[in-house]
Amino acid sequence: KARRPRRPILLKLAFLVFVLWTVLGWLRFAGALAQQSLIGAFFPSGTFKYLIAAGLIWGLIGLPVLWGLAFRAEWTLKMIWITGLLYPILYWFERIFFWQDPAAQANWPFMLLLNLAWVGLLIWISSSKRVRLFFGLQPVENEGN
């Protein structure tokens, strides 16, 4: 009986990142619920609803990827790309349109570099022979590791 390949380190790293983002989403959701009166007292009226919705979205969109990574679903590579790009898009949308604190804007080069490294990891994951074999997919021609 042939053994299925072990989970590649690239997928372990991606799994941890998706766990982090998903947990942060649920923490944002729970934090907004717990601090509803404080948010209502100090921020514009739509802020509470936005934080609830954003926390819910961030908490939910990572779940299919985590499930797919845990159970080796063939569609997981596509979901990694979709969700893996959605998180940074949502992050930059918030950063550009909602964050008003100039001190919070100071680290944008670092965050841009971090996001570019993330996209590089997504490219590496999707082109990895070991990752494709892990999901039972055929390797693509002319690819490394």
mmCIF file of C-alpha atoms in Angstrom:
data_model
loop_
_atom_site.group_PDB
_atom_site.id
_atom_site.type_symbol
_atom_site.label_atom_id
_atom_site.label_comp_id
_atom_site.label_asym_id
_atom_site.label_seq_id
_atom_site.Cartn_x
_atom_site.Cartn_y
_atom_site.Cartn_z
ATOM 1 C CA LYS A 1 0.000 0.000 0.000
ATOM 2 C CA ALA A 2 1.462 3.347 -1.043
ATOM 3 C CA ARG A 3 1.672 5.977 1.663
ATOM 4 C CA ARG A 4 0.419 9.447 0.959
ATOM 5 C CA PRO A 5 3.144 12.059 1.228
ATOM 6 C CA ARG A 6 3.599 13.948 4.489
ATOM 7 C CA ARG A 7 2.373 17.523 4.745
ATOM 8 C CA PRO A 8 5.041 19.779 3.194
ATOM 9 C CA ILE A 9 6.515 22.522 5.373
ATOM 10 C CA LEU A 10 5.054 25.144 3.016
ATOM 11 C CA LEU A 11 1.551 23.915 3.823
ATOM 12 C CA LYS A 12 2.297 23.822 7.539
ATOM 13 C CA LEU A 13 3.358 27.465 7.340
ATOM 14 C CA ALA A 14 0.286 28.423 5.295
ATOM 15 C CA PHE A 15 -1.937 26.542 7.761
ATOM 16 C CA LEU A 16 -0.495 28.544 10.663
ATOM 17 C CA VAL A 17 -1.015 31.848 8.828
ATOM 18 C CA PHE A 18 -4.632 30.967 8.016
ATOM 19 C CA VAL A 19 -5.209 29.900 11.646
ATOM 20 C CA LEU A 20 -3.838 33.262 12.796
ATOM 21 C CA TRP A 21 -6.021 35.267 10.411
ATOM 22 C CA THR A 22 -9.117 33.229 11.254
ATOM 23 C CA VAL A 23 -8.570 33.572 15.004
ATOM 24 C CA LEU A 24 -7.929 37.307 14.648
ATOM 25 C CA GLY A 25 -11.219 37.621 12.776
ATOM 26 C CA TRP A 26 -13.147 35.833 15.513
ATOM 27 C CA LEU A 27 -11.381 37.902 18.180
ATOM 28 C CA ARG A 28 -12.358 41.077 16.352
ATOM 29 C CA PHE A 29 -15.955 39.865 16.137
ATOM 30 C CA ALA A 30 -16.072 38.918 19.839
ATOM 31 C CA GLY A 31 -14.265 42.089 20.874
ATOM 32 C CA ALA A 32 -16.740 44.261 19.025
ATOM 33 C CA LEU A 33 -19.642 42.469 20.693
ATOM 34 C CA ALA A 34 -18.027 42.785 24.122
ATOM 35 C CA GLN A 35 -17.196 46.473 23.657
ATOM 36 C CA GLN A 36 -20.348 47.581 21.850
ATOM 37 C CA SER A 37 -21.143 50.434 24.262
ATOM 38 C CA LEU A 38 -17.558 51.728 24.231
ATOM 39 C CA ILE A 39 -17.409 51.616 20.436
ATOM 40 C CA GLY A 40 -20.767 53.422 20.243
ATOM 41 C CA ALA A 41 -19.566 56.148 22.617
ATOM 42 C CA PHE A 42 -16.285 57.011 20.873
ATOM 43 C CA PHE A 43 -16.638 56.109 17.203
ATOM 44 C CA PRO A 44 -19.036 56.932 14.350
ATOM 45 C CA SER A 45 -22.327 55.042 14.344
ATOM 46 C CA GLY A 46 -21.457 52.517 11.614
ATOM 47 C CA THR A 47 -18.183 51.428 13.234
ATOM 48 C CA PHE A 48 -19.746 48.727 15.405
ATOM 49 C CA LYS A 49 -21.586 47.156 12.457
ATOM 50 C CA TYR A 50 -18.445 47.337 10.347
ATOM 51 C CA LEU A 51 -16.313 45.654 13.041
ATOM 52 C CA ILE A 52 -18.902 42.898 13.483
ATOM 53 C CA ALA A 53 -19.113 42.288 9.724
ATOM 54 C CA ALA A 54 -15.353 42.463 9.177
ATOM 55 C CA GLY A 55 -14.658 40.113 12.102
ATOM 56 C CA LEU A 56 -17.246 37.675 10.834
ATOM 57 C CA ILE A 57 -15.830 37.770 7.293
ATOM 58 C CA TRP A 58 -12.225 37.345 8.482
ATOM 59 C CA GLY A 59 -13.304 34.531 10.789
ATOM 60 C CA LEU A 60 -15.323 32.671 8.171
ATOM 61 C CA ILE A 61 -13.219 32.923 5.015
ATOM 62 C CA GLY A 62 -10.305 31.012 6.502
ATOM 63 C CA LEU A 63 -12.376 28.023 7.604
ATOM 64 C CA PRO A 64 -12.676 26.310 4.182
ATOM 65 C CA VAL A 65 -8.924 26.589 3.649
ATOM 66 C CA LEU A 66 -8.179 25.158 7.073
ATOM 67 C CA TRP A 67 -10.609 22.299 6.443
ATOM 68 C CA GLY A 68 -9.103 21.636 3.000
ATOM 69 C CA LEU A 69 -5.565 21.659 4.384
ATOM 70 C CA ALA A 70 -6.516 19.325 7.217
ATOM 71 C CA PHE A 71 -8.323 16.824 4.979
ATOM 72 C CA ARG A 72 -6.270 17.149 1.761
ATOM 73 C CA ALA A 73 -9.153 18.304 -0.417
ATOM 74 C CA GLU A 74 -8.163 18.716 -4.060
ATOM 75 C CA TRP A 75 -9.793 22.159 -4.309
ATOM 76 C CA THR A 76 -7.635 23.533 -1.489
ATOM 77 C CA LEU A 77 -4.965 25.036 -3.751
ATOM 78 C CA LYS A 78 -7.599 27.197 -5.456
ATOM 79 C CA MET A 79 -9.054 28.236 -2.106
ATOM 80 C CA ILE A 80 -5.587 29.078 -0.792
ATOM 81 C CA TRP A 81 -5.207 31.528 -3.676
ATOM 82 C CA ILE A 82 -8.673 33.038 -3.352
ATOM 83 C CA THR A 83 -8.581 33.418 0.412
ATOM 84 C CA GLY A 84 -4.854 34.107 0.519
ATOM 85 C CA LEU A 85 -5.346 37.163 -1.694
ATOM 86 C CA LEU A 86 -8.610 38.230 -0.066
ATOM 87 C CA TYR A 87 -7.043 38.763 3.372
ATOM 88 C CA PRO A 88 -4.396 41.254 2.127
ATOM 89 C CA ILE A 89 -6.956 43.005 -0.096
ATOM 90 C CA LEU A 90 -9.264 43.504 2.882
ATOM 91 C CA TYR A 91 -6.321 44.618 5.016
ATOM 92 C CA TRP A 92 -5.219 47.283 2.510
ATOM 93 C CA PHE A 93 -8.809 48.399 1.921
ATOM 94 C CA GLU A 94 -9.161 49.084 5.646
ATOM 95 C CA ARG A 95 -5.758 50.668 5.913
ATOM 96 C CA ILE A 96 -6.356 53.079 3.040
ATOM 97 C CA PHE A 97 -9.991 53.992 3.702
ATOM 98 C CA PHE A 98 -10.512 53.651 7.470
ATOM 99 C CA TRP A 99 -7.325 54.154 9.449
ATOM 100 C CA GLN A 100 -6.917 57.804 10.429
ATOM 101 C CA ASP A 101 -4.010 57.635 12.883
ATOM 102 C CA PRO A 102 -0.821 58.944 11.169
ATOM 103 C CA ALA A 103 1.361 56.908 13.557
ATOM 104 C CA ALA A 104 -0.353 53.727 12.366
ATOM 105 C CA GLN A 105 0.526 54.640 8.783
ATOM 106 C CA ALA A 106 4.256 54.736 9.493
ATOM 107 C CA ASN A 107 4.869 51.008 9.003
ATOM 108 C CA TRP A 108 3.285 50.679 5.538
ATOM 109 C CA PRO A 109 6.598 49.696 3.818
ATOM 110 C CA PHE A 110 7.012 46.786 6.230
ATOM 111 C CA MET A 111 3.418 45.664 5.727
ATOM 112 C CA LEU A 112 3.796 45.927 1.949
ATOM 113 C CA LEU A 113 6.948 43.796 2.112
ATOM 114 C CA LEU A 114 5.157 41.273 4.329
ATOM 115 C CA ASN A 115 2.249 41.092 1.871
ATOM 116 C CA LEU A 116 4.625 40.630 -1.075
ATOM 117 C CA ALA A 117 6.383 37.818 0.820
ATOM 118 C CA TRP A 118 2.960 36.230 1.397
ATOM 119 C CA VAL A 119 2.164 36.360 -2.326
ATOM 120 C CA GLY A 120 5.591 34.838 -2.981
ATOM 121 C CA LEU A 121 4.710 32.009 -0.588
ATOM 122 C CA LEU A 122 1.410 31.477 -2.432
ATOM 123 C CA ILE A 123 3.292 31.217 -5.727
ATOM 124 C CA TRP A 124 5.785 28.803 -4.189
ATOM 125 C CA ILE A 125 2.975 26.671 -2.732
ATOM 126 C CA SER A 126 1.063 26.479 -6.003
ATOM 127 C CA SER A 127 4.148 25.573 -8.024
ATOM 128 C CA SER A 128 5.557 23.005 -5.585
ATOM 129 C CA LYS A 129 5.607 19.421 -6.810
ATOM 130 C CA ARG A 130 5.465 18.137 -3.213
ATOM 131 C CA VAL A 131 2.376 20.226 -2.463
ATOM 132 C CA ARG A 132 0.567 19.004 -5.578
ATOM 133 C CA LEU A 133 1.421 15.385 -4.767
ATOM 134 C CA PHE A 134 0.186 15.924 -1.206
ATOM 135 C CA PHE A 135 -3.251 16.793 -2.611
ATOM 136 C CA GLY A 136 -3.145 13.904 -5.091
ATOM 137 C CA LEU A 137 -2.752 16.241 -8.073
ATOM 138 C CA GLN A 138 -0.437 15.797 -11.011
ATOM 139 C CA PRO A 139 2.697 17.953 -10.942
ATOM 140 C CA VAL A 140 2.923 20.714 -13.510
ATOM 141 C CA GLU A 141 5.729 20.473 -16.077
ATOM 142 C CA ASN A 142 8.997 22.382 -15.450
ATOM 143 C CA GLU A 143 8.537 22.965 -11.752
ATOM 144 C CA GLY A 144 10.927 22.733 -8.864
ATOM 145 C CA ASN A 145 10.801 21.025 -5.443
#
